[in-house]
PDB file of C-alpha atoms in Angstrom:
ATOM      1  CA  MET A   1       0.844  14.723  -1.779  1.00 87.00           C
ATOM      2  CA  ARG A   2      -2.164  15.575  -3.871  1.00 92.00           C
ATOM      3  CA  PHE A   3      -4.753  13.096  -2.600  1.00 95.00           C
ATOM      4  CA  PHE A   4      -3.392  12.106   0.801  1.00 96.00           C
ATOM      5  CA  ARG A   5      -2.466  13.671   4.128  1.00 95.00           C
ATOM      6  CA  PRO A   6       0.903  12.736   5.683  1.00 95.00           C
ATOM      7  CA  GLU A   7      -0.817  11.386   8.818  1.00 96.00           C
ATOM      8  CA  GLU A   8      -2.536   8.669   6.729  1.00 96.00           C
ATOM      9  CA  PHE A   9       0.848   6.978   6.342  1.00 98.00           C
ATOM     10  CA  LEU A  10       2.093   7.220   9.949  1.00 98.00           C
ATOM     11  CA  CYS A  11       2.929   4.039  11.836  1.00 98.00           C
ATOM     12  CA  GLN A  12      -0.165   2.928  13.716  1.00 96.00           C
ATOM     13  CA  HIS A  13       2.063   1.616  16.511  1.00 97.00           C
ATOM     14  CA  CYS A  14       4.093   4.750  17.319  1.00 97.00           C
ATOM     15  CA  GLN A  15       3.015   7.473  14.842  1.00 97.00           C
ATOM     16  CA  ALA A  16       6.492   7.577  13.256  1.00 97.00           C
ATOM     17  CA  SER A  17       6.856   8.840   9.718  1.00 97.00           C
ATOM     18  CA  GLY A  18       8.832   6.891   7.162  1.00 97.00           C
ATOM     19  CA  ILE A  19       6.847   6.613   3.933  1.00 98.00           C
ATOM     20  CA  GLN A  20       8.946   7.175   0.811  1.00 97.00           C
ATOM     21  CA  ASP A  21       8.087  10.255  -1.271  1.00 96.00           C
ATOM     22  CA  SER A  22       8.532   8.277  -4.491  1.00 97.00           C
ATOM     23  CA  PHE A  23       5.967   5.734  -3.305  1.00 97.00           C
ATOM     24  CA  VAL A  24       3.414   8.433  -2.443  1.00 97.00           C
ATOM     25  CA  GLU A  25       3.947  10.031  -5.873  1.00 97.00           C
ATOM     26  CA  THR A  26       3.124   6.673  -7.485  1.00 97.00           C
ATOM     27  CA  LEU A  27       0.101   6.252  -5.226  1.00 97.00           C
ATOM     28  CA  ASP A  28      -1.099   9.769  -6.102  1.00 97.00           C
ATOM     29  CA  SER A  29      -0.899   8.949  -9.823  1.00 98.00           C
ATOM     30  CA  ILE A  30      -2.814   5.698  -9.290  1.00 98.00           C
ATOM     31  CA  ARG A  31      -5.466   7.494  -7.242  1.00 98.00           C
ATOM     32  CA  GLU A  32      -5.899  10.148  -9.933  1.00 97.00           C
ATOM     33  CA  GLU A  33      -6.430   7.563 -12.668  1.00 98.00           C
ATOM     34  CA  CYS A  34      -8.745   5.384 -10.549  1.00 98.00           C
ATOM     35  CA  ASP A  35     -10.951   8.421  -9.831  1.00 97.00           C
ATOM     36  CA  PHE A  36     -12.280   7.107  -6.517  1.00 97.00           C
ATOM     37  CA  PRO A  37     -11.067   7.823  -2.964  1.00 95.00           C
ATOM     38  CA  PHE A  38      -8.580   5.549  -1.222  1.00 93.00           C
ATOM     39  CA  VAL A  39      -8.594   4.718   2.474  1.00 95.00           C
ATOM     40  CA  VAL A  40      -5.086   3.782   3.622  1.00 97.00           C
ATOM     41  CA  ASN A  41      -5.375   0.983   6.202  1.00 96.00           C
ATOM     42  CA  SER A  42      -1.650   0.744   6.751  1.00 97.00           C
ATOM     43  CA  GLY A  43       1.301   2.756   5.459  1.00 98.00           C
ATOM     44  CA  TYR A  44       4.687   2.975   7.151  1.00 98.00           C
ATOM     45  CA  ARG A  45       5.415   0.525   9.991  1.00 98.00           C
ATOM     46  CA  CYS A  46       8.282   0.937  12.443  1.00 97.00           C
ATOM     47  CA  ALA A  47      10.528  -1.990  13.401  1.00 96.00           C
ATOM     48  CA  ASP A  48       8.577  -2.417  16.659  1.00 96.00           C
ATOM     49  CA  HIS A  49       5.155  -2.572  14.984  1.00 97.00           C
ATOM     50  CA  PRO A  50       3.482  -5.857  16.071  1.00 96.00           C
ATOM     51  CA  ILE A  51       3.223  -7.120  12.480  1.00 95.00           C
ATOM     52  CA  GLU A  52       6.842  -6.253  11.669  1.00 95.00           C
ATOM     53  CA  VAL A  53       8.369  -7.894  14.753  1.00 95.00           C
ATOM     54  CA  LYS A  54       6.981 -11.255  13.595  1.00 94.00           C
ATOM     55  CA  LYS A  55       8.929 -11.102  10.316  1.00 93.00           C
ATOM     56  CA  ASN A  56      12.353 -12.602   9.661  1.00 92.00           C
ATOM     57  CA  ARG A  57      13.397  -9.522   7.716  1.00 91.00           C
ATOM     58  CA  PRO A  58      11.949  -6.010   7.395  1.00 90.00           C
ATOM     59  CA  GLY A  59       8.905  -5.804   5.145  1.00 92.00           C
ATOM     60  CA  ALA A  60       7.990  -3.283   2.460  1.00 96.00           C
ATOM     61  CA  HIS A  61       5.882  -1.290   4.947  1.00 97.00           C
ATOM     62  CA  GLN A  62       8.912  -0.884   7.218  1.00 96.00           C
ATOM     63  CA  GLY A  63      10.926   0.418   4.267  1.00 96.00           C
ATOM     64  CA  GLY A  64       8.210   2.965   3.499  1.00 98.00           C
ATOM     65  CA  TYR A  65       7.372   1.435   0.124  1.00 98.00           C
ATOM     66  CA  ALA A  66       3.913  -0.057   0.807  1.00 98.00           C
ATOM     67  CA  ALA A  67       0.310   0.688   1.603  1.00 98.00           C
ATOM     68  CA  ASP A  68      -2.767  -1.425   2.236  1.00 98.00           C
ATOM     69  CA  ILE A  69      -5.766   0.208   0.565  1.00 98.00           C
ATOM     70  CA  SER A  70      -9.291  -0.545   1.798  1.00 97.00           C
ATOM     71  CA  VAL A  71     -11.138  -1.529  -1.366  1.00 97.00           C
ATOM     72  CA  ARG A  72     -13.355  -4.346  -2.588  1.00 96.00           C
ATOM     73  CA  GLY A  73     -15.000  -5.790  -5.658  1.00 94.00           C
ATOM     74  CA  GLU A  74     -14.867  -3.861  -8.909  1.00 96.00           C
ATOM     75  CA  ARG A  75     -12.756  -1.086  -7.370  1.00 97.00           C
ATOM     76  CA  ALA A  76     -10.205  -3.643  -6.139  1.00 98.00           C
ATOM     77  CA  LEU A  77      -9.782  -4.960  -9.669  1.00 97.00           C
ATOM     78  CA  LYS A  78      -9.454  -1.441 -11.080  1.00 98.00           C
ATOM     79  CA  LEU A  79      -6.874  -0.535  -8.417  1.00 98.00           C
ATOM     80  CA  ILE A  80      -4.754  -3.558  -9.364  1.00 98.00           C
ATOM     81  CA  GLU A  81      -5.011  -2.845 -13.104  1.00 98.00           C
ATOM     82  CA  VAL A  82      -4.088   0.827 -12.692  1.00 98.00           C
ATOM     83  CA  ALA A  83      -1.271   0.087 -10.218  1.00 98.00           C
ATOM     84  CA  ILE A  84       0.324  -2.337 -12.673  1.00 98.00           C
ATOM     85  CA  ARG A  85       0.104   0.302 -15.434  1.00 97.00           C
ATOM     86  CA  HIS A  86       1.962   2.674 -13.090  1.00 98.00           C
ATOM     87  CA  GLY A  87       4.821   0.234 -12.569  1.00 97.00           C
ATOM     88  CA  VAL A  88       3.715  -1.533  -9.383  1.00 98.00           C
ATOM     89  CA  LYS A  89       4.997  -5.091  -9.585  1.00 96.00           C
ATOM     90  CA  ARG A  90       4.093  -6.322  -6.083  1.00 98.00           C
ATOM     91  CA  VAL A  91       0.438  -6.833  -5.142  1.00 98.00           C
ATOM     92  CA  GLY A  92      -1.167  -8.609  -2.186  1.00 98.00           C
ATOM     93  CA  ILE A  93      -4.875  -9.385  -2.230  1.00 98.00           C
ATOM     94  CA  ASN A  94      -7.226  -9.806   0.716  1.00 97.00           C
ATOM     95  CA  GLN A  95     -10.793  -9.942  -0.554  1.00 97.00           C
ATOM     96  CA  LYS A  96     -12.415 -12.131   2.116  1.00 95.00           C
ATOM     97  CA  GLY A  97     -14.459 -11.069   5.124  1.00 92.00           C
ATOM     98  CA  GLY A  98     -14.857  -7.588   6.509  1.00 90.00           C
ATOM     99  CA  GLY A  99     -11.271  -6.294   6.309  1.00 92.00           C
ATOM    100  CA  ARG A 100     -10.766  -6.375   2.553  1.00 97.00           C
ATOM    101  CA  PHE A 101      -7.777  -4.568   1.095  1.00 98.00           C
ATOM    102  CA  ILE A 102      -5.204  -4.502  -1.669  1.00 98.00           C
ATOM    103  CA  HIS A 103      -1.543  -4.233  -0.695  1.00 98.00           C
ATOM    104  CA  ILE A 104       0.672  -2.468  -3.206  1.00 98.00           C
ATOM    105  CA  ASP A 105       4.378  -1.883  -2.876  1.00 97.00           C
ATOM    106  CA  THR A 106       7.353  -0.719  -4.866  1.00 97.00           C
ATOM    107  CA  ASP A 107      10.108  -2.001  -2.558  1.00 96.00           C
ATOM    108  CA  PRO A 108      13.252  -2.268  -4.709  1.00 95.00           C
ATOM    109  CA  ASP A 109      14.774  -4.854  -2.345  1.00 93.00           C
ATOM    110  CA  ARG A 110      11.958  -7.421  -2.643  1.00 93.00           C
ATOM    111  CA  VAL A 111      11.343 -10.149  -5.213  1.00 92.00           C
ATOM    112  CA  SER A 112       9.490  -8.667  -8.145  1.00 95.00           C
ATOM    113  CA  PRO A 113       7.107  -9.234  -9.835  1.00 97.00           C
ATOM    114  CA  ALA A 114       5.020 -10.899  -7.144  1.00 96.00           C
ATOM    115  CA  MET A 115       1.342 -11.394  -6.347  1.00 97.00           C
ATOM    116  CA  TRP A 116      -0.085 -13.167  -3.328  1.00 96.00           C
ATOM    117  CA  SER A 117      -3.246 -13.584  -1.282  1.00 96.00           C
ATOM    118  CA  TYR A 118      -3.763 -13.352   2.475  1.00 93.00           C
TER     119      TYR A 118
END
C-alpha cells in the first residue's frame, strides 16, 4: 500500500480485515494518477455489517473488491475517468447531498461493466 493505511479498509462494523491486495494495488495506481488524496468511506464489510445483511447475496465490499471514495465535482469525474483507464468496470455514483462518494469495484463475480447511481 503506497497511499493508504490498512486500517482505512477495515470493516466499520467489527474492524475485520478482508480487502483484496489486488484491489488495493489498483486503487493505489488510480490514486497516483489522480494526484489528489482519497478518503475511503467504506472498504471491506463483514457478512454482519448492517448494509450487507440487507442484501440477497454478498456484495463487492464483502468480497474485499470495493471502496467508496469521498469525492465530489471535478475530482469525482476525474476519479471515474482514471478508474476506467485502470480497468475498473463497475462504478456507483452518489453526488447528491452531503455524503457524496464514488463507489469503485473490481469484483470478478459481479455483472460487468456496470454503472449506477444511489
